[in-house]
Coordinates of C-alpha atoms in Angstrom, one line a residue:
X887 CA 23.4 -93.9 63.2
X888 CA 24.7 -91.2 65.2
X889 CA 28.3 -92.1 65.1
X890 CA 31.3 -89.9 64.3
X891 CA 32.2 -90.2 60.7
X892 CA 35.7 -89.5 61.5
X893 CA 36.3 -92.9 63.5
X894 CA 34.1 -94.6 60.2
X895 CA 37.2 -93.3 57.7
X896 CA 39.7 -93.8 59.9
X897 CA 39.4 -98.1 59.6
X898 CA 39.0 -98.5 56.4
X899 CA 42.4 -96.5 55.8
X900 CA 44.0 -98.8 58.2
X901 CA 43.0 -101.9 56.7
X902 CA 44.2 -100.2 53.1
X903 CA 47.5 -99.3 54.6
X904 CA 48.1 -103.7 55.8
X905 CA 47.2 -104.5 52.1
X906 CA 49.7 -102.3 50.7
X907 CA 52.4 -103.7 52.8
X908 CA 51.6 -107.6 51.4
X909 CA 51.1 -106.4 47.1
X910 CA 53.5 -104.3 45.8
X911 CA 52.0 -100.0 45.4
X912 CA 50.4 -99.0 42.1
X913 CA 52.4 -95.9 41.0
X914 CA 48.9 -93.7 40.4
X915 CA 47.7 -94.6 43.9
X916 CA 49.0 -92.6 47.3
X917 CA 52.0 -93.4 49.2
X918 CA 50.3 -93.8 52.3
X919 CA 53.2 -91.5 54.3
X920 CA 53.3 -87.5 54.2
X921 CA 55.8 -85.6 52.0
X922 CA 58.4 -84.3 54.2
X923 CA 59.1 -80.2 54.0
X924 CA 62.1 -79.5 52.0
X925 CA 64.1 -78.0 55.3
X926 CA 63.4 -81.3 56.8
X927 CA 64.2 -83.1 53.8
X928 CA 67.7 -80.9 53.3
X929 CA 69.0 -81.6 56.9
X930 CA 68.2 -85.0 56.2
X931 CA 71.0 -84.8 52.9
X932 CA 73.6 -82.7 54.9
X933 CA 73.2 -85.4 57.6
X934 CA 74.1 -88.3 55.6
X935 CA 76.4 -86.9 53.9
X936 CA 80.3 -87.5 55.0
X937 CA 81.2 -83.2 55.3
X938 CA 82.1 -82.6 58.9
X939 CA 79.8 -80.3 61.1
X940 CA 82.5 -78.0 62.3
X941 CA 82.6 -75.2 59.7
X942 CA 86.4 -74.1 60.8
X943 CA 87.9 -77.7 60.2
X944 CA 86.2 -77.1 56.7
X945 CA 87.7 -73.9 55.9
X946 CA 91.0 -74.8 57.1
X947 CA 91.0 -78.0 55.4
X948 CA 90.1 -76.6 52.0
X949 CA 92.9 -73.8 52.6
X950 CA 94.9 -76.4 53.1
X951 CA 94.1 -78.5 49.9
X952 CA 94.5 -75.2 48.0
X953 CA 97.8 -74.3 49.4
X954 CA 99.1 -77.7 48.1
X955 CA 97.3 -77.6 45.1
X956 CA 99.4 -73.9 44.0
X957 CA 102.8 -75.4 45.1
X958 CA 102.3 -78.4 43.1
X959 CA 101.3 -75.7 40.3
X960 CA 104.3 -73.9 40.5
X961 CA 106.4 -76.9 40.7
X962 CA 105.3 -77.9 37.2
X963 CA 105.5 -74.6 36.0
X964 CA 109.5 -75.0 36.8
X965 CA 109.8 -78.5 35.6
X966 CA 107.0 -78.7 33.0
X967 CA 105.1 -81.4 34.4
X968 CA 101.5 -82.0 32.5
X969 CA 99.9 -83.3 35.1
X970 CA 99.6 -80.5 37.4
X971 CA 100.2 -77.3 35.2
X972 CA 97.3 -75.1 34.9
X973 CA 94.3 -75.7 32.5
X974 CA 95.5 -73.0 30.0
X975 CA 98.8 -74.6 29.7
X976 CA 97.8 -78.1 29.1
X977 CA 97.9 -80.1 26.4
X978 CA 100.3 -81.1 23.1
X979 CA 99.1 -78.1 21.4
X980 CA 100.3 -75.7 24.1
X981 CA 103.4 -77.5 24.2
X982 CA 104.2 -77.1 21.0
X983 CA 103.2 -73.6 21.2
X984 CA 105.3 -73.2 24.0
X985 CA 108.3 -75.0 22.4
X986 CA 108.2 -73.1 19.2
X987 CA 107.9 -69.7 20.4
X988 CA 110.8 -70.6 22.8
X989 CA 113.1 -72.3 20.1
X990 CA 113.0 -68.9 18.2
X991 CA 114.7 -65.0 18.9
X992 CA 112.1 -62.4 19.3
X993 CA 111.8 -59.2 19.2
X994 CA 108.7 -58.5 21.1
X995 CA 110.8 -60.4 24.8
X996 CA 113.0 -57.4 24.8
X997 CA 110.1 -54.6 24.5
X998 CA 110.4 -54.2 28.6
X999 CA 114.1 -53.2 28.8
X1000 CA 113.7 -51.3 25.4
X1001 CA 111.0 -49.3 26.8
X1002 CA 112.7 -48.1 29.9
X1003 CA 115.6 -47.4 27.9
X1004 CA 113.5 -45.0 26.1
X1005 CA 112.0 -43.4 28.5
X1006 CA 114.9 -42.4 29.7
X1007 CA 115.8 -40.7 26.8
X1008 CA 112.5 -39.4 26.5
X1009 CA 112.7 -37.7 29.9
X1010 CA 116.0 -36.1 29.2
X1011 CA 115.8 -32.6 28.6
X1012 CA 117.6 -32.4 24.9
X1013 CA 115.9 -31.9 21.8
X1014 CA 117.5 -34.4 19.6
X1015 CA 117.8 -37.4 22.0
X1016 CA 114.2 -36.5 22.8
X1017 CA 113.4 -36.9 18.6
X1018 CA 115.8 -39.9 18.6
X1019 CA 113.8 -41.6 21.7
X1020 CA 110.4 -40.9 19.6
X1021 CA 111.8 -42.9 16.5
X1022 CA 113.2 -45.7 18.3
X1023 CA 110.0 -46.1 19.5
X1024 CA 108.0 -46.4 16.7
X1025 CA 110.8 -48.5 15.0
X1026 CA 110.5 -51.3 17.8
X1027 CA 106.7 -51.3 17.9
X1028 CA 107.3 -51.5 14.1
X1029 CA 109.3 -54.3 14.2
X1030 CA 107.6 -56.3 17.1
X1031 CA 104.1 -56.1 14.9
X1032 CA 106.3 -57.1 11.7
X1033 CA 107.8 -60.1 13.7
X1034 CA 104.7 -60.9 15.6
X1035 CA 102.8 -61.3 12.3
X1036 CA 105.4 -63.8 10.8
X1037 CA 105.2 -65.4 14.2
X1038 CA 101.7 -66.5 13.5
X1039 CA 101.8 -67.5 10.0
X1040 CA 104.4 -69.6 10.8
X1041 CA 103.1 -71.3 14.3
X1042 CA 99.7 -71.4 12.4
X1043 CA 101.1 -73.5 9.5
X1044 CA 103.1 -75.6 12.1
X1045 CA 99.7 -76.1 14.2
X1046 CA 97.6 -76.9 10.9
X1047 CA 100.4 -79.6 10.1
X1048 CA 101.1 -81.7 13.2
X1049 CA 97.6 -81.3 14.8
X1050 CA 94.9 -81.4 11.6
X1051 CA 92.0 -82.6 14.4
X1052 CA 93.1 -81.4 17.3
X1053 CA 91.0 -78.1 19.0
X1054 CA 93.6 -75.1 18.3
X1055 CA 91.7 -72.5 19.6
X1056 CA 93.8 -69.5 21.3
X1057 CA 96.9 -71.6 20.4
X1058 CA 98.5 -68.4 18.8
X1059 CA 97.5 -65.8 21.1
X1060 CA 98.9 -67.9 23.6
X1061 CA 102.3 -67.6 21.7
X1062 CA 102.1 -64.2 21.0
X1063 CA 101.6 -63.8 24.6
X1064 CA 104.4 -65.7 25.6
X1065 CA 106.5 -64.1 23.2
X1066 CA 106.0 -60.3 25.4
X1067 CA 107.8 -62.4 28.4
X1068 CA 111.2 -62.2 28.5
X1069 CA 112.9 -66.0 28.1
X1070 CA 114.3 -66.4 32.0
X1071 CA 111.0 -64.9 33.0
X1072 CA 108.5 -67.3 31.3
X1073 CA 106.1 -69.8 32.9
X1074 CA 106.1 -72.8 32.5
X1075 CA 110.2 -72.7 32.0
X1076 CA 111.2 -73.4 28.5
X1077 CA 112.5 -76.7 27.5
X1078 CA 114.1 -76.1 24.6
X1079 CA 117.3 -74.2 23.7
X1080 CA 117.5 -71.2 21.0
X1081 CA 117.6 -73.0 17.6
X1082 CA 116.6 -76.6 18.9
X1083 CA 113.1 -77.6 16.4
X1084 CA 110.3 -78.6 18.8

């Protein structure tokens, strides 16, 4: 009668726990175990799994990966290899892009040397060679927007033709991007000579 009630619940939870273990659990009824805390729980994760404790070898090993990673990057940038170019220069479409801005003359590659050319002129201290710089400057921004336009409509034509279902977005402003480089400068090389069709 005047036993503790503690030691009364204590065996019938024992005798629930060894029928647990022979029937398989019921998924409404308790697990029998305590939750672990989620720091317990997390060091449990980082334990098992294979990174290694010392946070230096870490670093220095993913410096390591990256460094390879960027020289195998600018390997295929030279050579053109798919495989390990960067993710904006992947792909048939960027190829082609790539190709067909390279197969052509443009205007827009020689806007660098043109442009310190007129500056040069511009900083001279002579009235009419400073007017003179001032017009050759508008006529080659003229004529890069004029060839840069046809540019487009072309590569877009070209783009709608040999890939109909094939994601083309960016494709152009990629070209027109390429097309402000000058040829020996680009990147990824070209692989195509002046006039050779892609």
């Amino acid at each position: 009668m005047f036993r503790s009630r503690a030691k009364e619940e204590k065996v019938p939870t024992d005798k629930v726990t060894a029928d647990l273990s022979k029937h398989p659990r019921d998924p409404q009824s308790p697990k029998g175990r305590p939750t672990p805390k989620r720091s317990e729980a997390q060091t449990q994760r980082r334990r098992a799994s294979s990174a290694p404790t010392d946070r230096k070898a870490a670093t220095k090993r993913q410096r390591e990966a990256r460094r390879a990673d960027l020289a195998r990057q600018r390997e295929a940038l030279a050579s053109g290899d798919e495989r390990y170019l960067p993710v904006r220069d992947k792909g048939p479409v960027r190829r082609f892009v790539r190709d067909f801005v390279d197969s052509r003359f443009c205007i827009a590659e020689y806007f660098l040397p043109l442009a310190v050319v007129i500056l040069i002129l511009s900083v001279i201290q002579v009235q009419n060679i400073q007017s003179i710089s001032l017009l050759l400057w508008m006529g080659v921004i003229i004529l890069i927007v004029i060839d840069s336009i046809g540019l487009s409509i072309r590569l877009k034509k070209q783009l709608r033709e040999r890939f109909p279902d094939t994601p083309k977005r960016g494709a152009v402003a990629y070209g027109l991007m390429r097309t402000l480089q000058m040829r020996r400068l680009r990147l990824p090389k070209p692989q195509v000579k002046r006039g050779e069709r892609p």
